[in-house]
Amino acid sequence: MVEWITSTGLTPYSDALAFMEDRVAGIIAGNASEAIWLVEHPPLYTAGTSANTADLLLPDRFPVYEARRGGEYTYHGPGQRVAYVMLDVGKRGRDVRAFVKQLESWVITTLAQFNVEADRRSGRVGVWVSRTDKPRQPDGTLQDDKIAAIGIRLRKWVSFHGVSINVEPDLDHFNGIVPCGISQHGVTSLVDLGLPVTMDDLDVALRQSFSSAFRDT
């Protein structure tokens, strides 16, 4: 069984890294169960293994952490639900691309419970929404805003890190970085979309959607 853990308050990022290291080691050793850990962090930026220092626009605004996950720069802070996913991908198909798609599907299905039409975008990691309420792009296409970021790391086929979904963060905090290296699109949240969704609401929806995405046993 997958253990679900929810932390209240703001979890220091260093504590999160230490917890994941310990839990993943236990899963690899066979003496700990898989886990989904739901947290919020104080304002901070994380740098993935592909981060370009030019994308850290305001390096002194918040603490910056080396995350050792895939991807580029990401913001975490109050009002954003971070779901750390510690799963045995070796027992779940040994397919990294398929696992990332499962994470995306989990988020998409979760957001659909709030009537949010979110989806993938070719060549862009994460989950996106099209904004009919914003001016169109110069080529006439709708503006895309990112509502969820995804970044993982594997050790012996067990996953670290996971997804972050914007419920009601301060969207101005994203201005200190080029989120995930993509400058031509914006960032949004459930509340920014006009939906009065609480963190508890999202947590319930995440649990309800998990089984269909990951075949929870």
PDB file of C-alpha atoms in Angstrom:
ATOM      1  CA  MET A   1       0.000   0.000   0.000  1.00  0.00           C
ATOM      2  CA  VAL A   2       1.022   3.610  -0.624  1.00  0.00           C
ATOM      3  CA  GLU A   3       1.202   5.653   2.573  1.00  0.00           C
ATOM      4  CA  TRP A   4      -0.271   9.151   2.392  1.00  0.00           C
ATOM      5  CA  ILE A   5       1.339  11.772   4.607  1.00  0.00           C
ATOM      6  CA  THR A   6       0.121  15.358   4.987  1.00  0.00           C
ATOM      7  CA  SER A   7       2.209  17.954   6.830  1.00  0.00           C
ATOM      8  CA  THR A   8       0.665  21.097   8.248  1.00  0.00           C
ATOM      9  CA  GLY A   9       2.424  24.455   8.294  1.00  0.00           C
ATOM     10  CA  LEU A  10       5.491  25.185   6.169  1.00  0.00           C
ATOM     11  CA  THR A  11       8.078  22.442   5.803  1.00  0.00           C
ATOM     12  CA  PRO A  12      11.718  23.585   5.422  1.00  0.00           C
ATOM     13  CA  TYR A  13      13.094  22.399   2.101  1.00  0.00           C
ATOM     14  CA  SER A  14      16.166  20.816   3.700  1.00  0.00           C
ATOM     15  CA  ASP A  15      13.859  18.710   5.890  1.00  0.00           C
ATOM     16  CA  ALA A  16      12.007  17.551   2.790  1.00  0.00           C
ATOM     17  CA  LEU A  17      15.214  16.472   1.085  1.00  0.00           C
ATOM     18  CA  ALA A  18      16.327  14.564   4.197  1.00  0.00           C
ATOM     19  CA  PHE A  19      12.960  12.841   4.539  1.00  0.00           C
ATOM     20  CA  MET A  20      12.935  11.748   0.892  1.00  0.00           C
ATOM     21  CA  GLU A  21      16.495  10.430   1.104  1.00  0.00           C
ATOM     22  CA  ASP A  22      15.585   8.353   4.140  1.00  0.00           C
ATOM     23  CA  ARG A  23      12.300   7.075   2.750  1.00  0.00           C
ATOM     24  CA  VAL A  24      13.687   6.177  -0.656  1.00  0.00           C
ATOM     25  CA  ALA A  25      16.540   4.282   1.004  1.00  0.00           C
ATOM     26  CA  GLY A  26      13.946   2.339   2.983  1.00  0.00           C
ATOM     27  CA  ILE A  27      11.912   1.521  -0.125  1.00  0.00           C
ATOM     28  CA  ILE A  28      15.037   0.292  -1.912  1.00  0.00           C
ATOM     29  CA  ALA A  29      15.968  -1.834   1.101  1.00  0.00           C
ATOM     30  CA  GLY A  30      12.466  -3.268   1.268  1.00  0.00           C
ATOM     31  CA  ASN A  31      11.671  -2.074   4.773  1.00  0.00           C
ATOM     32  CA  ALA A  32       9.531   0.994   3.972  1.00  0.00           C
ATOM     33  CA  SER A  33       6.339   1.416   1.984  1.00  0.00           C
ATOM     34  CA  GLU A  34       5.847   3.719  -0.986  1.00  0.00           C
ATOM     35  CA  ALA A  35       4.619   7.164   0.010  1.00  0.00           C
ATOM     36  CA  ILE A  36       2.962  10.344  -1.197  1.00  0.00           C
ATOM     37  CA  TRP A  37       3.886  13.308   0.997  1.00  0.00           C
ATOM     38  CA  LEU A  38       1.815  16.504   0.742  1.00  0.00           C
ATOM     39  CA  VAL A  39       3.562  19.656   1.961  1.00  0.00           C
ATOM     40  CA  GLU A  40       3.837  23.426   1.638  1.00  0.00           C
ATOM     41  CA  HIS A  41       7.177  25.226   1.745  1.00  0.00           C
ATOM     42  CA  PRO A  42       8.249  28.734   2.714  1.00  0.00           C
ATOM     43  CA  PRO A  43       9.149  30.860  -0.358  1.00  0.00           C
ATOM     44  CA  LEU A  44      12.177  29.429  -2.164  1.00  0.00           C
ATOM     45  CA  TYR A  45      13.592  28.572  -5.566  1.00  0.00           C
ATOM     46  CA  THR A  46      14.951  25.181  -6.550  1.00  0.00           C
ATOM     47  CA  ALA A  47      17.409  24.433  -9.329  1.00  0.00           C
ATOM     48  CA  GLY A  48      17.096  21.194 -11.264  1.00  0.00           C
ATOM     49  CA  THR A  49      19.923  19.450 -13.083  1.00  0.00           C
ATOM     50  CA  SER A  50      19.222  21.420 -16.289  1.00  0.00           C
ATOM     51  CA  ALA A  51      18.967  24.855 -14.639  1.00  0.00           C
ATOM     52  CA  ASN A  52      20.548  27.786 -16.492  1.00  0.00           C
ATOM     53  CA  THR A  53      21.871  30.416 -14.086  1.00  0.00           C
ATOM     54  CA  ALA A  54      20.656  33.135 -16.470  1.00  0.00           C
ATOM     55  CA  ASP A  55      17.094  32.046 -15.599  1.00  0.00           C
ATOM     56  CA  LEU A  56      17.602  33.003 -11.932  1.00  0.00           C
ATOM     57  CA  LEU A  57      16.548  36.620 -12.358  1.00  0.00           C
ATOM     58  CA  LEU A  58      16.506  37.657  -8.677  1.00  0.00           C
ATOM     59  CA  PRO A  59      19.056  35.444  -6.907  1.00  0.00           C
ATOM     60  CA  ASP A  60      18.766  37.312  -3.604  1.00  0.00           C
ATOM     61  CA  ARG A  61      14.987  37.302  -3.356  1.00  0.00           C
ATOM     62  CA  PHE A  62      14.522  33.867  -1.769  1.00  0.00           C
ATOM     63  CA  PRO A  63      16.815  30.991  -0.787  1.00  0.00           C
ATOM     64  CA  VAL A  64      17.940  28.861  -3.733  1.00  0.00           C
ATOM     65  CA  TYR A  65      18.390  25.103  -3.344  1.00  0.00           C
ATOM     66  CA  GLU A  66      20.033  22.516  -5.558  1.00  0.00           C
ATOM     67  CA  ALA A  67      17.257  19.969  -5.908  1.00  0.00           C
ATOM     68  CA  ARG A  68      19.103  17.229  -7.864  1.00  0.00           C
ATOM     69  CA  ARG A  69      15.871  16.503  -9.743  1.00  0.00           C
ATOM     70  CA  GLY A  70      15.359  16.813 -13.464  1.00  0.00           C
ATOM     71  CA  GLY A  71      14.277  20.150 -14.899  1.00  0.00           C
ATOM     72  CA  GLU A  72      15.206  23.787 -14.424  1.00  0.00           C
ATOM     73  CA  TYR A  73      14.257  26.507 -11.910  1.00  0.00           C
ATOM     74  CA  THR A  74      11.027  26.167  -9.953  1.00  0.00           C
ATOM     75  CA  TYR A  75       9.359  28.216  -7.223  1.00  0.00           C
ATOM     76  CA  HIS A  76       7.799  26.719  -4.092  1.00  0.00           C
ATOM     77  CA  GLY A  77       5.900  28.659  -1.481  1.00  0.00           C
ATOM     78  CA  PRO A  78       2.762  29.057   0.629  1.00  0.00           C
ATOM     79  CA  GLY A  79      -0.434  28.345  -1.253  1.00  0.00           C
ATOM     80  CA  GLN A  80       1.215  25.754  -3.483  1.00  0.00           C
ATOM     81  CA  ARG A  81       0.665  22.061  -2.869  1.00  0.00           C
ATOM     82  CA  VAL A  82       3.809  20.022  -3.338  1.00  0.00           C
ATOM     83  CA  ALA A  83       3.232  16.278  -3.674  1.00  0.00           C
ATOM     84  CA  TYR A  84       6.442  14.332  -3.146  1.00  0.00           C
ATOM     85  CA  VAL A  85       6.077  11.006  -4.903  1.00  0.00           C
ATOM     86  CA  MET A  86       8.202   8.150  -3.546  1.00  0.00           C
ATOM     87  CA  LEU A  87       7.160   5.191  -5.678  1.00  0.00           C
ATOM     88  CA  ASP A  88       8.865   2.024  -6.896  1.00  0.00           C
ATOM     89  CA  VAL A  89       8.944   2.719 -10.624  1.00  0.00           C
ATOM     90  CA  GLY A  90      10.778  -0.574 -11.087  1.00  0.00           C
ATOM     91  CA  LYS A  91       7.605  -2.407 -10.086  1.00  0.00           C
ATOM     92  CA  ARG A  92       5.499  -0.016 -12.143  1.00  0.00           C
ATOM     93  CA  GLY A  93       6.926  -0.663 -15.597  1.00  0.00           C
ATOM     94  CA  ARG A  94      10.522   0.693 -15.557  1.00  0.00           C
ATOM     95  CA  ASP A  95       9.533   3.360 -18.077  1.00  0.00           C
ATOM     96  CA  VAL A  96      10.541   6.903 -17.086  1.00  0.00           C
ATOM     97  CA  ARG A  97       8.564   8.625 -19.849  1.00  0.00           C
ATOM     98  CA  ALA A  98       5.463   6.630 -18.997  1.00  0.00           C
ATOM     99  CA  PHE A  99       5.921   7.521 -15.319  1.00  0.00           C
ATOM    100  CA  VAL A 100       6.098  11.251 -16.115  1.00  0.00           C
ATOM    101  CA  LYS A 101       2.925  10.885 -18.201  1.00  0.00           C
ATOM    102  CA  GLN A 102       1.277   9.192 -15.227  1.00  0.00           C
ATOM    103  CA  LEU A 103       2.188  12.165 -13.055  1.00  0.00           C
ATOM    104  CA  GLU A 104       0.766  14.530 -15.663  1.00  0.00           C
ATOM    105  CA  SER A 105      -2.407  12.452 -15.971  1.00  0.00           C
ATOM    106  CA  TRP A 106      -2.783  12.440 -12.191  1.00  0.00           C
ATOM    107  CA  VAL A 107      -2.673  16.234 -12.090  1.00  0.00           C
ATOM    108  CA  ILE A 108      -4.941  16.647 -15.132  1.00  0.00           C
ATOM    109  CA  THR A 109      -7.560  14.287 -13.698  1.00  0.00           C
ATOM    110  CA  THR A 110      -7.350  15.993 -10.319  1.00  0.00           C
ATOM    111  CA  LEU A 111      -7.890  19.451 -11.801  1.00  0.00           C
ATOM    112  CA  ALA A 112     -10.802  18.156 -13.884  1.00  0.00           C
ATOM    113  CA  GLN A 113     -12.678  17.611 -10.623  1.00  0.00           C
ATOM    114  CA  PHE A 114     -12.771  21.424 -10.367  1.00  0.00           C
ATOM    115  CA  ASN A 115     -13.825  21.817 -14.030  1.00  0.00           C
ATOM    116  CA  VAL A 116     -10.342  22.966 -15.040  1.00  0.00           C
ATOM    117  CA  GLU A 117      -9.445  21.915 -18.578  1.00  0.00           C
ATOM    118  CA  ALA A 118      -5.723  21.338 -18.153  1.00  0.00           C
ATOM    119  CA  ASP A 119      -3.464  19.383 -20.477  1.00  0.00           C
ATOM    120  CA  ARG A 120       0.069  18.659 -21.652  1.00  0.00           C
ATOM    121  CA  ARG A 121       1.860  20.785 -24.231  1.00  0.00           C
ATOM    122  CA  SER A 122       4.267  19.372 -26.781  1.00  0.00           C
ATOM    123  CA  GLY A 123       7.863  20.201 -25.871  1.00  0.00           C
ATOM    124  CA  ARG A 124       6.902  21.645 -22.462  1.00  0.00           C
ATOM    125  CA  VAL A 125       6.995  19.747 -19.192  1.00  0.00           C
ATOM    126  CA  GLY A 126       4.187  20.356 -16.736  1.00  0.00           C
ATOM    127  CA  VAL A 127       0.444  20.921 -16.922  1.00  0.00           C
ATOM    128  CA  TRP A 128      -1.055  23.914 -18.685  1.00  0.00           C
ATOM    129  CA  VAL A 129      -4.340  25.770 -19.162  1.00  0.00           C
ATOM    130  CA  SER A 130      -5.416  27.949 -22.087  1.00  0.00           C
ATOM    131  CA  ARG A 131      -6.591  31.434 -21.086  1.00  0.00           C
ATOM    132  CA  THR A 132      -9.617  32.633 -23.013  1.00  0.00           C
ATOM    133  CA  ASP A 133      -9.717  35.680 -20.693  1.00  0.00           C
ATOM    134  CA  LYS A 134      -6.287  36.983 -21.769  1.00  0.00           C
ATOM    135  CA  PRO A 135      -5.093  38.610 -25.013  1.00  0.00           C
ATOM    136  CA  ARG A 136      -4.061  36.125 -27.661  1.00  0.00           C
ATOM    137  CA  GLN A 137      -0.477  35.529 -28.673  1.00  0.00           C
ATOM    138  CA  PRO A 138       0.850  37.463 -31.725  1.00  0.00           C
ATOM    139  CA  ASP A 139       0.220  34.365 -33.860  1.00  0.00           C
ATOM    140  CA  GLY A 140      -3.425  34.293 -32.773  1.00  0.00           C
ATOM    141  CA  THR A 141      -3.153  31.338 -30.404  1.00  0.00           C
ATOM    142  CA  LEU A 142      -4.465  31.417 -26.872  1.00  0.00           C
ATOM    143  CA  GLN A 143      -2.165  32.346 -23.994  1.00  0.00           C
ATOM    144  CA  ASP A 144      -0.993  29.283 -22.072  1.00  0.00           C
ATOM    145  CA  ASP A 145      -0.366  29.458 -18.336  1.00  0.00           C
ATOM    146  CA  LYS A 146       1.312  26.751 -16.280  1.00  0.00           C
ATOM    147  CA  ILE A 147      -0.666  25.551 -13.291  1.00  0.00           C
ATOM    148  CA  ALA A 148       1.509  22.608 -12.232  1.00  0.00           C
ATOM    149  CA  ALA A 149       5.203  21.772 -12.459  1.00  0.00           C
ATOM    150  CA  ILE A 150       6.751  18.308 -12.562  1.00  0.00           C
ATOM    151  CA  GLY A 151      10.290  17.231 -11.737  1.00  0.00           C
ATOM    152  CA  ILE A 152      11.543  13.817 -10.667  1.00  0.00           C
ATOM    153  CA  ARG A 153      14.700  11.936  -9.809  1.00  0.00           C
ATOM    154  CA  LEU A 154      15.175   8.169  -9.701  1.00  0.00           C
ATOM    155  CA  ARG A 155      17.493   6.077  -7.572  1.00  0.00           C
ATOM    156  CA  LYS A 156      17.466   2.366  -8.320  1.00  0.00           C
ATOM    157  CA  TRP A 157      14.046   2.916  -9.912  1.00  0.00           C
ATOM    158  CA  VAL A 158      12.539   4.609  -6.855  1.00  0.00           C
ATOM    159  CA  SER A 159      11.303   8.161  -7.412  1.00  0.00           C
ATOM    160  CA  PHE A 160      12.069  11.383  -5.546  1.00  0.00           C
ATOM    161  CA  HIS A 161      10.375  14.783  -5.824  1.00  0.00           C
ATOM    162  CA  GLY A 162       7.151  14.933  -7.866  1.00  0.00           C
ATOM    163  CA  VAL A 163       4.619  17.653  -8.662  1.00  0.00           C
ATOM    164  CA  SER A 164       3.630  21.107  -7.450  1.00  0.00           C
ATOM    165  CA  ILE A 165       0.148  22.498  -8.053  1.00  0.00           C
ATOM    166  CA  ASN A 166      -0.681  26.177  -7.647  1.00  0.00           C
ATOM    167  CA  VAL A 167      -3.702  26.625  -5.406  1.00  0.00           C
ATOM    168  CA  GLU A 168      -3.247  30.217  -4.169  1.00  0.00           C
ATOM    169  CA  PRO A 169       0.440  31.152  -4.151  1.00  0.00           C
ATOM    170  CA  ASP A 170       1.655  34.723  -4.625  1.00  0.00           C
ATOM    171  CA  LEU A 171       2.154  34.603  -8.395  1.00  0.00           C
ATOM    172  CA  ASP A 172       4.510  37.589  -8.217  1.00  0.00           C
ATOM    173  CA  HIS A 173       7.033  35.276  -6.544  1.00  0.00           C
ATOM    174  CA  PHE A 174       7.498  33.454  -9.846  1.00  0.00           C
ATOM    175  CA  ASN A 175       8.955  36.646 -11.335  1.00  0.00           C
ATOM    176  CA  GLY A 176      12.320  35.963  -9.739  1.00  0.00           C
ATOM    177  CA  ILE A 177      12.970  33.089 -12.146  1.00  0.00           C
ATOM    178  CA  VAL A 178      12.163  31.969 -15.654  1.00  0.00           C
ATOM    179  CA  PRO A 179       9.948  29.068 -14.563  1.00  0.00           C
ATOM    180  CA  CYS A 180      11.249  25.842 -16.094  1.00  0.00           C
ATOM    181  CA  GLY A 181      13.174  27.944 -18.620  1.00  0.00           C
ATOM    182  CA  ILE A 182      10.011  29.052 -20.450  1.00  0.00           C
ATOM    183  CA  SER A 183       9.628  32.826 -20.685  1.00  0.00           C
ATOM    184  CA  GLN A 184       6.899  33.229 -23.301  1.00  0.00           C
ATOM    185  CA  HIS A 185       4.101  31.806 -21.159  1.00  0.00           C
ATOM    186  CA  GLY A 186       2.638  32.711 -17.791  1.00  0.00           C
ATOM    187  CA  VAL A 187       1.810  31.035 -14.493  1.00  0.00           C
ATOM    188  CA  THR A 188      -1.618  30.669 -12.948  1.00  0.00           C
ATOM    189  CA  SER A 189      -3.365  29.082  -9.975  1.00  0.00           C
ATOM    190  CA  LEU A 190      -6.778  27.702  -9.135  1.00  0.00           C
ATOM    191  CA  VAL A 191      -7.734  30.884  -7.305  1.00  0.00           C
ATOM    192  CA  ASP A 192      -6.334  33.026 -10.150  1.00  0.00           C
ATOM    193  CA  LEU A 193      -8.726  31.136 -12.433  1.00  0.00           C
ATOM    194  CA  GLY A 194     -11.601  32.231 -10.179  1.00  0.00           C
ATOM    195  CA  LEU A 195     -12.013  28.944  -8.325  1.00  0.00           C
ATOM    196  CA  PRO A 196     -12.265  29.132  -4.509  1.00  0.00           C
ATOM    197  CA  VAL A 197     -10.468  25.803  -4.018  1.00  0.00           C
ATOM    198  CA  THR A 198      -8.790  25.126  -0.669  1.00  0.00           C
ATOM    199  CA  MET A 199      -5.709  23.013  -0.018  1.00  0.00           C
ATOM    200  CA  ASP A 200      -7.928  20.420   1.665  1.00  0.00           C
ATOM    201  CA  ASP A 201     -10.161  20.298  -1.412  1.00  0.00           C
ATOM    202  CA  LEU A 202      -7.145  19.619  -3.613  1.00  0.00           C
ATOM    203  CA  ASP A 203      -5.790  16.944  -1.274  1.00  0.00           C
ATOM    204  CA  VAL A 204      -9.073  15.038  -1.443  1.00  0.00           C
ATOM    205  CA  ALA A 205      -9.085  15.263  -5.232  1.00  0.00           C
ATOM    206  CA  LEU A 206      -5.456  14.072  -5.451  1.00  0.00           C
ATOM    207  CA  ARG A 207      -6.284  10.943  -3.469  1.00  0.00           C
ATOM    208  CA  GLN A 208      -9.381  10.257  -5.526  1.00  0.00           C
ATOM    209  CA  SER A 209      -7.461  10.526  -8.803  1.00  0.00           C
ATOM    210  CA  PHE A 210      -4.377   8.587  -7.749  1.00  0.00           C
ATOM    211  CA  SER A 211      -5.660   5.049  -8.284  1.00  0.00           C
ATOM    212  CA  SER A 212      -6.628   5.603 -11.915  1.00  0.00           C
ATOM    213  CA  ALA A 213      -3.243   7.127 -12.717  1.00  0.00           C
ATOM    214  CA  PHE A 214      -1.001   4.706 -10.834  1.00  0.00           C
ATOM    215  CA  ARG A 215      -3.061   1.566 -10.251  1.00  0.00           C
ATOM    216  CA  ASP A 216      -2.670   1.881  -6.519  1.00  0.00           C
ATOM    217  CA  THR A 217      -2.650  -1.456  -4.682  1.00  0.00           C
TER     218      THR A 217
END
